[in-house]
Short mmCIF file of C-alpha atoms and ligand atoms in Angstrom, two decimals:
data_model
loop_
_atom_site.label_atom_id
_atom_site.label_comp_id
_atom_site.label_asym_id
_atom_site.label_seq_id
_atom_site.Cartn_x
_atom_site.Cartn_y
_atom_site.Cartn_z
CA UNK A 1210 25.32 -94.07 -13.52
CA UNK A 1211 26.79 -95.71 -10.44
CA UNK A 1212 28.87 -98.81 -11.04
CA UNK A 1213 30.14 -99.47 -7.51
CA UNK A 1214 28.65 -99.32 -4.03
CA UNK A 1215 30.08 -99.30 -0.52
CA UNK A 1216 28.95 -98.97 3.07
CA UNK A 1217 28.77 -95.52 4.62
CA UNK A 1218 32.01 -94.88 6.52
CA UNK A 1219 33.15 -91.52 7.86
CA UNK A 1220 35.14 -89.43 5.37
CA UNK A 1221 38.84 -89.32 6.20
CA UNK A 1222 40.82 -86.29 7.40
CA UNK A 1223 44.54 -86.89 7.43
CA UNK A 1224 47.92 -85.69 6.32
CA UNK A 1225 50.20 -88.27 4.72
CA UNK A 1226 53.65 -86.84 5.24
CA UNK A 1227 56.85 -87.38 3.29
CA UNK A 1228 55.99 -90.36 1.07
CA UNK A 1229 57.12 -90.85 -2.52
CA UNK A 1230 54.05 -90.13 -4.61
CA UNK A 1231 54.07 -92.15 -7.83
CA UNK A 1232 51.14 -91.19 -10.04
CA UNK A 1233 51.77 -91.74 -13.77
CA UNK A 1234 48.44 -90.17 -14.76
CA UNK A 1235 49.44 -86.89 -13.10
CA UNK A 1236 53.07 -87.25 -14.18
CA UNK A 1237 54.28 -87.22 -10.59
CA UNK A 1238 57.14 -89.20 -9.05
CA UNK A 1239 58.37 -87.11 -6.12
CA UNK A 1240 58.40 -86.81 -2.35
CA UNK A 1241 55.21 -84.99 -1.41
CA UNK A 1242 52.80 -84.57 1.45
CA UNK A 1243 49.19 -85.39 0.67
CA UNK A 1244 46.48 -83.63 2.63
CA UNK A 1245 43.08 -85.34 2.70
CA UNK A 1246 40.11 -83.34 3.93
CA UNK A 1247 36.66 -84.85 4.19
CA UNK A 1248 37.66 -87.67 1.92
CA UNK A 1249 39.06 -85.49 -0.84
CA UNK A 1250 42.62 -84.62 -1.69
CA UNK A 1251 42.84 -80.98 -0.65
CA UNK A 1252 46.49 -80.30 -1.37
CA UNK A 1253 49.76 -81.93 -2.37
CA UNK A 1254 53.23 -80.49 -1.92
CA UNK A 1255 56.06 -80.09 0.51
CA UNK A 1256 55.87 -79.03 4.12
CA UNK A 1257 52.08 -78.99 4.35
CA UNK A 1258 50.63 -78.27 7.78
CA UNK A 1259 48.08 -80.62 9.28
CA UNK A 1260 44.85 -78.81 10.05
CA UNK A 1261 43.71 -78.94 13.67
CA UNK A 1262 42.44 -82.35 14.63
CA UNK A 1263 43.66 -84.06 11.47
CA UNK A 1264 45.79 -87.16 11.90
CA UNK A 1265 49.30 -87.29 10.55
CA UNK A 1266 50.66 -90.41 8.90
CA UNK A 1267 54.43 -90.62 8.65
CA UNK A 1268 55.10 -92.02 5.17
CA UNK A 1269 58.83 -91.41 5.16
CA UNK A 1270 60.43 -94.07 2.94
CA UNK A 1271 57.04 -95.27 1.74
CA UNK A 1272 55.23 -95.19 -1.58
CA UNK A 1273 51.97 -93.27 -1.94
CA UNK A 1274 50.15 -94.72 -4.93
CA UNK A 1275 46.81 -94.34 -6.70
CA UNK A 1276 44.69 -97.19 -5.28
CA UNK A 1277 44.36 -100.40 -7.26
CA UNK A 1278 41.28 -101.49 -9.17
CA UNK A 1279 40.54 -105.19 -9.72
CA UNK A 1280 38.48 -106.09 -12.76
CA UNK A 1281 38.35 -109.75 -11.81
CA UNK A 1282 37.37 -110.76 -8.29
CA UNK A 1283 35.16 -113.60 -7.13
CA UNK A 1284 33.33 -112.37 -4.03
CA UNK A 1285 31.33 -115.65 -4.06
CA UNK A 1286 28.04 -113.98 -3.26
CA UNK A 1287 25.35 -115.05 -3.43
CA UNK A 1288 25.65 -118.71 -2.48
CA UNK A 1289 29.18 -119.48 -1.31
CA UNK A 1290 29.53 -117.13 1.64
CA UNK A 1291 31.54 -119.76 3.55
CA UNK A 1292 34.37 -119.08 1.05
CA UNK A 1293 34.04 -115.29 0.77
CA UNK A 1294 31.44 -112.58 1.10
CA UNK A 1295 31.24 -108.89 0.33
CA UNK A 1296 32.58 -107.85 3.75
CA UNK A 1297 35.53 -110.28 3.83
CA UNK A 1298 36.40 -109.93 0.15
CA UNK A 1299 36.41 -106.14 0.18
CA UNK A 1300 38.46 -106.10 3.41
CA UNK A 1301 40.97 -108.40 1.68
CA UNK A 1302 40.94 -105.95 -1.22
CA UNK A 1303 41.61 -102.99 1.08
CA UNK A 1304 44.47 -104.88 2.74
CA UNK A 1305 45.96 -105.34 -0.73
CA UNK A 1306 45.73 -101.63 -1.60
CA UNK A 1307 42.61 -101.99 -3.76
CA UNK A 1308 40.05 -99.19 -3.83
CA UNK A 1309 37.53 -100.86 -6.15
CA UNK A 1310 36.74 -104.43 -7.10
CA UNK A 1311 34.43 -105.94 -9.68
CA UNK A 1312 32.97 -109.32 -8.89
CA UNK A 1313 32.09 -112.12 -11.27
CA UNK A 1314 28.65 -113.56 -12.00
CA UNK A 1315 29.36 -117.31 -11.56
CA UNK A 1316 27.55 -117.38 -8.24
CA UNK A 1317 24.61 -119.40 -6.91
CA UNK A 1318 22.20 -118.18 -8.10
CA UNK A 1319 24.03 -116.74 -11.09
CA UNK A 1320 23.92 -112.94 -11.45
CA UNK A 1321 21.65 -113.22 -14.47
CA UNK A 1322 18.63 -111.16 -13.44
CA UNK A 1323 18.20 -107.60 -12.26
CA UNK A 1324 16.63 -108.93 -9.05
CA UNK A 1325 19.80 -110.80 -8.08
CA UNK A 1326 21.96 -107.84 -9.07
CA UNK A 1327 19.88 -105.35 -7.08
CA UNK A 1328 20.15 -107.63 -4.07
CA UNK A 1329 23.94 -107.50 -4.37
CA UNK A 1330 23.92 -103.74 -4.71
CA UNK A 1331 22.04 -103.64 -1.40
CA UNK A 1332 24.59 -105.99 0.19
CA UNK A 1333 27.47 -103.84 -1.05
CA UNK A 1334 25.81 -100.72 0.37
CA UNK A 1335 25.62 -102.45 3.73
CA UNK A 1336 28.94 -104.32 3.82
CA UNK A 1337 31.52 -103.26 1.23
CA UNK A 1338 34.67 -101.78 2.80
CA UNK A 1339 35.88 -100.64 -0.61
CA UNK A 1340 33.42 -99.94 -3.44
CA UNK A 1341 32.31 -103.14 -5.16
CA UNK A 1342 30.72 -103.52 -8.58
CA UNK A 1343 29.34 -106.55 -10.36
CA UNK A 1344 29.44 -108.27 -13.70
CA UNK A 1345 26.25 -109.81 -15.01
CA UNK A 1346 26.16 -113.09 -16.88
CA UNK A 1347 26.04 -113.20 -20.68
CA UNK A 1348 23.80 -116.27 -20.68
CA UNK A 1349 21.11 -117.39 -18.25
CA UNK A 1350 22.51 -119.73 -15.63
CA UNK A 1351 25.86 -119.56 -17.48
CA UNK A 1352 24.41 -122.34 -19.61
CA UNK A 1353 25.56 -120.88 -22.90
CA UNK A 1354 22.08 -120.95 -24.41
CA UNK A 1355 19.77 -117.98 -23.94
CA UNK A 1356 21.15 -114.48 -23.43
CA UNK A 1357 20.31 -112.59 -20.25
CA UNK A 1358 18.18 -109.43 -20.29
CA UNK A 1359 21.23 -107.27 -20.88
CA UNK A 1360 19.44 -103.92 -21.04
CA UNK A 1361 17.76 -104.53 -17.70
CA UNK A 1362 21.02 -105.71 -16.13
CA UNK A 1363 22.90 -102.68 -17.41
CA UNK A 1364 20.16 -100.48 -16.01
CA UNK A 1365 20.55 -102.22 -12.64
CA UNK A 1366 24.27 -101.37 -12.62
CA UNK A 1367 26.18 -104.25 -14.25
CA UNK A 1368 29.67 -103.05 -15.10
CA UNK A 1369 30.03 -105.49 -18.02
CA UNK A 1370 28.96 -108.97 -19.10
CA UNK A 1371 30.90 -112.16 -18.49
CA UNK A 1372 30.21 -115.87 -18.16
CA UNK A 1373 33.60 -116.20 -16.45
CA UNK A 1374 34.28 -119.79 -15.46
CA UNK A 1375 32.63 -120.85 -18.70
CA UNK A 1376 33.49 -120.00 -22.30
CA UNK A 1377 31.04 -118.68 -24.86
CA UNK A 1378 31.02 -121.93 -26.75
CA UNK A 1379 29.97 -120.93 -30.26
CA UNK A 1380 30.78 -118.10 -32.64
CA UNK A 1381 27.05 -117.43 -32.97
CA UNK A 1382 26.76 -116.93 -29.22
CA UNK A 1383 29.75 -114.56 -29.16
CA UNK A 1384 28.17 -112.63 -32.01
CA UNK A 1385 24.73 -112.29 -30.39
CA UNK A 1386 26.32 -111.31 -27.07
CA UNK A 1387 28.39 -108.58 -28.72
CA UNK A 1388 25.39 -107.25 -30.63
CA UNK A 1389 23.15 -107.00 -27.58
CA UNK A 1390 25.82 -105.77 -25.18
CA UNK A 1391 26.71 -102.97 -27.57
CA UNK A 1392 23.19 -101.57 -27.30
CA UNK A 1393 23.66 -101.32 -23.53
CA UNK A 1394 27.03 -99.57 -23.82
CA UNK A 1395 28.69 -102.39 -21.85
CA UNK A 1396 31.50 -104.69 -22.92
CA UNK A 1397 31.49 -108.46 -23.16
CA UNK A 1398 34.40 -110.18 -21.41
CA UNK A 1399 35.44 -113.70 -22.26
CA UNK A 1400 36.94 -116.58 -20.32
CA UNK A 1401 38.59 -118.11 -23.38
CA UNK A 1402 38.53 -121.88 -23.44
CA UNK A 1403 37.83 -124.37 -26.21
CA UNK A 1404 36.04 -127.10 -24.29
CA UNK A 1405 36.94 -129.80 -26.82
CA UNK A 1406 40.62 -129.18 -26.00
CA UNK A 1407 40.11 -128.65 -22.27
CA UNK A 1408 38.55 -132.00 -21.46
CA UNK A 1409 40.21 -133.74 -18.52
CA UNK A 1410 42.94 -131.14 -18.28
CA UNK A 1411 44.58 -130.51 -14.93
CA UNK A 1412 47.55 -128.31 -15.83
CA UNK A 1413 49.37 -126.81 -18.82
CA UNK A 1414 50.15 -129.36 -21.53
CA UNK A 1415 53.92 -129.57 -21.86
CA UNK A 1416 56.97 -131.41 -20.57
CA UNK A 1417 55.93 -130.90 -16.94
CA UNK A 1418 52.47 -132.43 -17.44
CA UNK A 1419 54.01 -135.37 -19.32
CA UNK A 1420 56.45 -135.96 -16.48
CA UNK A 1421 53.74 -135.75 -13.83
CA UNK A 1422 51.27 -137.82 -15.83
CA UNK A 1423 48.57 -135.18 -15.46
CA UNK A 1424 46.05 -134.33 -18.18
CA UNK A 1425 47.22 -131.33 -20.18
CA UNK A 1426 45.41 -128.13 -21.16
CA UNK A 1427 47.19 -126.93 -24.31
CA UNK A 1428 47.84 -123.24 -24.96
CA UNK A 1429 45.75 -123.77 -28.08
CA UNK A 1430 42.72 -124.21 -25.81
CA UNK A 1431 42.97 -120.50 -25.03
CA UNK A 1432 44.52 -118.99 -28.14
CA UNK A 1433 42.03 -120.62 -30.52
CA UNK A 1434 39.04 -119.34 -28.56
CA UNK A 1435 40.51 -115.83 -28.34
CA UNK A 1436 41.27 -115.84 -32.09
CA UNK A 1437 37.68 -116.72 -32.88
CA UNK A 1438 36.23 -114.11 -30.52
CA UNK A 1439 38.53 -111.46 -32.03
CA UNK A 1440 37.37 -112.36 -35.54
CA UNK A 1441 33.75 -112.02 -34.46
CA UNK A 1442 34.41 -108.74 -32.63
CA UNK A 1443 36.17 -107.36 -35.70
CA UNK A 1444 33.26 -108.41 -37.89
CA UNK A 1445 30.78 -106.75 -35.54
CA UNK A 1446 33.09 -103.80 -34.84
CA UNK A 1447 32.31 -104.37 -31.17
CA UNK A 1448 34.56 -103.99 -28.12
CA UNK A 1449 35.78 -107.07 -26.27
CA UNK A 1450 37.61 -107.73 -23.01
CA UNK A 1451 39.78 -110.84 -22.58
CA UNK A 1452 40.12 -112.27 -19.08
CA UNK A 1453 43.34 -113.77 -17.70
CA UNK A 1454 45.49 -114.18 -20.82
CA UNK A 1455 48.10 -116.85 -20.10
CA UNK A 1456 50.15 -117.71 -23.18
CA UNK A 1457 52.24 -116.14 -25.90
CA UNK A 1458 50.13 -117.59 -28.74
CA UNK A 1459 47.16 -115.60 -27.45
CA UNK A 1460 49.26 -112.46 -27.23
CA UNK A 1461 50.10 -112.75 -30.93
CA UNK A 1462 46.41 -112.73 -31.84
CA UNK A 1463 45.83 -109.76 -29.54
CA UNK A 1464 48.75 -107.86 -31.02
CA UNK A 1465 47.32 -108.20 -34.53
CA UNK A 1466 43.82 -107.27 -33.40
CA UNK A 1467 45.00 -104.14 -31.60
CA UNK A 1468 47.17 -103.15 -34.56
CA UNK A 1469 44.10 -103.46 -36.78
CA UNK A 1470 42.26 -101.02 -34.51
CA UNK A 1471 39.96 -103.40 -32.67
CA UNK A 1472 38.79 -102.13 -29.27
CA UNK A 1473 40.08 -105.06 -27.27
CA UNK A 1474 41.31 -104.86 -23.70
CA UNK A 1475 43.32 -107.53 -21.91
CA UNK A 1476 44.06 -108.53 -18.34
CA UNK A 1477 46.75 -110.83 -16.89
CA UNK A 1478 47.03 -112.22 -13.38
CA UNK A 1479 49.91 -111.93 -10.90
CA UNK A 1480 50.30 -115.73 -10.89
CA UNK A 1481 50.63 -116.04 -14.66
CA UNK A 1482 53.11 -113.14 -14.62
CA UNK A 1483 55.36 -114.71 -11.99
CA UNK A 1484 54.98 -118.51 -11.97
CA UNK A 1485 55.27 -121.41 -14.40
CA UNK A 1486 54.09 -124.99 -14.77
CA UNK A 1487 57.38 -126.21 -13.30
CA UNK A 1488 56.06 -125.17 -9.88
CA UNK A 1489 53.21 -127.66 -10.27
CA UNK A 1490 55.71 -130.49 -9.65
CA UNK A 1491 55.01 -129.88 -5.95
CA UNK A 1492 51.42 -131.06 -6.64
CA UNK A 1493 50.26 -128.26 -4.35
CA UNK A 1494 46.58 -127.88 -5.24
CA UNK A 1495 46.82 -124.11 -4.68
CA UNK A 1496 48.82 -124.06 -7.93
CA UNK A 1497 45.90 -125.53 -9.84
CA UNK A 1498 44.18 -122.73 -11.70
CA UNK A 1499 42.34 -122.15 -14.95
CA UNK A 1500 43.89 -121.08 -17.22
CA UNK A 1501 46.86 -123.05 -15.90
CA UNK A 1502 50.35 -121.76 -15.18
CA UNK A 1503 52.19 -121.90 -18.52
CA UNK A 1504 55.84 -122.16 -19.57
CA UNK A 1505 58.68 -119.70 -18.91
CA UNK A 1506 58.54 -118.34 -22.48
CA UNK A 1507 54.85 -117.57 -22.01
CA UNK A 1508 55.52 -115.88 -18.67
CA UNK A 1509 58.22 -113.70 -20.19
CA UNK A 1510 55.98 -112.77 -23.09
CA UNK A 1511 53.27 -111.74 -20.61
CA UNK A 1512 55.68 -109.52 -18.68
CA UNK A 1513 56.84 -107.83 -21.88
CA UNK A 1514 53.22 -107.34 -22.91
CA UNK A 1515 52.41 -105.81 -19.53
CA UNK A 1516 55.30 -103.39 -19.91
CA UNK A 1517 54.36 -102.46 -23.50
CA UNK A 1518 50.64 -102.14 -22.81
CA UNK A 1519 49.56 -105.01 -25.06
CA UNK A 1520 48.26 -106.36 -21.76
CA UNK A 1521 46.30 -103.39 -20.46
CA UNK A 1522 45.98 -104.32 -16.84
CA UNK A 1523 46.62 -106.69 -13.97
CA UNK A 1524 43.56 -108.51 -12.61
CA UNK A 1525 43.77 -110.96 -9.73
CA UNK A 1526 41.12 -113.59 -10.58
CA UNK A 1527 40.88 -113.82 -6.77
CA UNK A 1528 39.12 -117.19 -6.45
CA UNK A 1529 38.48 -118.23 -2.85
CA UNK A 1530 37.84 -121.94 -2.21
CA UNK A 1531 36.89 -123.82 0.93
CA UNK A 1532 39.46 -126.33 2.30
CA UNK A 1533 37.27 -129.25 1.19
CA UNK A 1534 37.75 -128.15 -2.43
CA UNK A 1535 41.52 -127.81 -2.11
CA UNK A 1536 42.71 -130.25 0.60
CA UNK A 1537 42.29 -133.15 -1.80
CA UNK A 1538 44.50 -134.82 -4.43
CA UNK A 1539 45.54 -132.48 -7.25
CA UNK A 1540 43.27 -134.20 -9.79
CA UNK A 1541 40.21 -133.64 -7.63
CA UNK A 1542 40.96 -130.08 -6.51
CA UNK A 1543 39.02 -127.04 -7.68
CA UNK A 1544 40.71 -124.51 -9.97
CA UNK A 1545 41.74 -121.13 -8.54
CA UNK A 1546 43.95 -119.10 -6.22
CA UNK A 1547 43.22 -116.07 -4.07
CA UNK A 1548 45.18 -112.95 -4.96
CA UNK A 1549 43.90 -109.60 -3.66
CA UNK A 1550 46.21 -109.43 -0.64
CA UNK A 1551 49.39 -110.45 -2.45
CA UNK A 1552 49.06 -108.93 -5.95
CA UNK A 1553 51.13 -105.78 -5.49
CA UNK A 1554 53.83 -107.40 -3.34
CA UNK A 1555 54.20 -110.34 -5.73
CA UNK A 1556 54.61 -108.10 -8.78
CA UNK A 1557 56.79 -105.62 -6.93
CA UNK A 1558 59.07 -108.40 -5.65
CA UNK A 1559 59.30 -110.55 -8.77
CA UNK A 1560 59.10 -107.93 -11.52
CA UNK A 1561 59.86 -104.40 -10.31
CA UNK A 1562 62.72 -105.24 -7.94
CA UNK A 1563 64.26 -107.50 -10.56
CA UNK A 1564 64.11 -104.76 -13.20
CA UNK A 1565 61.61 -106.51 -15.51
CA UNK A 1566 58.93 -103.83 -15.04
CA UNK A 1567 59.10 -100.24 -13.90
CA UNK A 1568 57.11 -99.11 -10.90
CA UNK A 1569 55.14 -96.43 -12.74
CA UNK A 1570 53.97 -98.96 -15.32
CA UNK A 1571 52.91 -101.38 -12.60
CA UNK A 1572 50.89 -98.60 -10.96
CA UNK A 1573 49.20 -97.74 -14.26
CA UNK A 1574 48.35 -101.38 -14.96
CA UNK A 1575 46.97 -102.00 -11.47
CA UNK A 1576 45.12 -98.73 -10.97
CA UNK A 1577 44.38 -96.28 -13.70
CA UNK A 1578 44.16 -98.60 -16.71
CA UNK A 1579 41.65 -101.02 -15.17
CA UNK A 1580 39.58 -98.08 -13.87
CA UNK A 1581 39.34 -96.69 -17.40
CA UNK A 1582 38.28 -100.11 -18.73
CA UNK A 1583 35.53 -100.31 -16.10
CA UNK A 1584 34.36 -96.82 -17.01
CA UNK A 1585 35.02 -95.38 -13.55
CA UNK A 1586 37.09 -92.34 -12.63
CA UNK A 1587 40.78 -93.38 -12.55
CA UNK A 1588 42.31 -92.86 -9.10
CA UNK A 1589 44.62 -89.83 -9.13
CA UNK A 1590 46.61 -88.08 -6.43
CA UNK A 1591 45.76 -84.49 -7.26
CA UNK A 1592 43.83 -81.73 -5.50
CA UNK A 1593 40.10 -82.09 -5.91
CA UNK A 1594 40.16 -85.84 -6.50
CA UNK A 1595 38.42 -88.29 -4.20
CA UNK A 1596 41.06 -89.97 -2.02
CA UNK A 1597 41.57 -93.38 -3.64
CA UNK A 1598 45.11 -94.25 -2.67
CA UNK A 1599 47.34 -96.62 -0.76
CA UNK A 1600 50.51 -96.22 1.26
CA UNK A 1601 52.98 -99.06 0.73
CA UNK A 1602 56.20 -99.77 2.61
CA UNK A 1603 58.55 -101.14 -0.07
CA UNK A 1604 61.18 -102.11 2.52
CA UNK A 1605 58.86 -104.31 4.54
CA UNK A 1606 59.43 -108.00 3.91
CA UNK A 1607 56.88 -110.56 4.95
CA UNK A 1608 56.13 -114.22 4.49
CA UNK A 1609 52.76 -115.23 3.09
CA UNK A 1610 51.07 -117.61 5.52
CA UNK A 1611 47.75 -119.42 5.34
CA UNK A 1612 46.46 -117.82 8.53
CA UNK A 1613 47.44 -114.25 7.67
CA UNK A 1614 44.61 -113.44 5.27
CA UNK A 1615 41.61 -111.17 5.66
CA UNK A 1616 39.94 -113.20 2.93
CA UNK A 1617 37.76 -115.98 4.31
CA UNK A 1618 39.80 -118.43 2.24
CA UNK A 1619 43.51 -119.14 2.24
CA UNK A 1620 44.02 -121.05 -1.02
CA UNK A 1621 46.85 -118.81 -2.17
CA UNK A 1622 49.45 -119.94 -4.69
CA UNK A 1623 51.89 -117.70 -2.83
CA UNK A 1624 51.77 -119.28 0.64
CA UNK A 1625 55.34 -119.70 1.85
CA UNK A 1626 56.74 -116.94 -0.39
CA UNK A 1627 58.78 -114.14 1.10
CA UNK A 1628 57.67 -110.84 -0.42
CA UNK A 1629 58.74 -107.21 -0.32
CA UNK A 1630 56.18 -104.44 -0.12
CA UNK A 1631 53.43 -104.21 2.44
CA UNK A 1632 50.31 -102.09 2.20
CA UNK A 1633 50.14 -99.94 5.34
CA UNK A 1634 47.04 -97.90 4.63
CA UNK A 1635 44.28 -97.70 2.05
CA UNK A 1636 41.85 -94.85 1.48
CA UNK A 1637 38.96 -95.91 -0.74
CA UNK A 1638 36.25 -93.48 -1.84
CA UNK A 1639 37.71 -91.05 0.71
CA UNK A 1640 37.31 -93.50 3.59
CA UNK A 1641 39.94 -95.23 5.68
CA UNK A 1642 39.42 -98.80 4.44
CA UNK A 1643 42.58 -100.41 5.77
CA UNK A 1644 45.37 -99.65 8.19
CA UNK A 1645 47.94 -102.26 9.12
CA UNK A 1646 48.97 -102.69 12.74
CA UNK A 1647 52.10 -100.66 13.39
ZN1 ZN B 1123 38.04 -117.40 -15.86
ZN1 ZN B 1124 37.64 -115.86 -12.68
#
């Protein structure tokens, strides 16, 4: 059953010469040439000859990595195409080294019927530069009342079910969602948030929010909702995916649940892994996101959990917003930051280069682990595999600027940052999806 769709592009023929191939799944970390023929990896090794007519890419000094997979993108279609659409969002993904993205259902209309989902599949077939897949909503209109027709949505290609942007507000709703989703073989993913604790919140509740006089969103708002969902999932013996975990209290619940054998998977975002609420002192609305940036102890706990595997994968929560939603006072701004084009460089610069995370683990968490969670073939750089890979120059430094994005929106929390690591080329589904100007 297909879970992603993309536009027909010509299959690639090229020889990537001399790069450092880092593929934890295949147990490879070595200088190798990679020969791609008709979109498939034909051969890897040293001193490979380019077949007649095939292009050669000099990857000397560069990393050749399994392409990244994002389980949490907002492509904003249908309904908010002025902020992002399938073409712009998947090009942004390709520019960030992504070879697959999965888009959320909090659109207008909501992806809550097979008709809407089939329309998106058609759009992806016409426009997607890298394969795109779609979540379907858990409840109709994301209203938290009646469940969607999950069987029909799964049949139409939904990768999983999520009301992302909204929590599943009652234990009964979580329970019904898990029961019905299980029949379809798809997982329920939760945006954990206890609304009674969220009310009026603008940023993490702590010393920084007190100083700034901004309404706080306590860690408890997340950890309590996750704890409840885990209890229900354990009771139902059903799998669960937790979106954008942000605080150490939540990690403790997840640790216990995993130790008890629950099938729970967890994602964390580049911004929660690298930034804290102290940065919000700038009152830059691009730093307003939900869940909010937490404290340094939370950030460190997330990094350790990413290294250990308690956090299974990185997901961007790429959330494009129009200037009118962000060029306003902090209190009035929308929640969210973009992330597809900066994710690898941010994590490489702030975690790998500083020795907090090893490169192979980062690759696993950005590529192969999220692919496995989505139920798609994990990208691998081995003969016979479809070419899903990216070439990254780790020496390239660049400054993130608002006008440098392929995304239609520029509300990035990382604008102004100097980063190391630039994606030079991306092959997705065997097609050349991205190549940076030399
Ligand atoms: Zn969310
Ligand atoms: Zn989201």
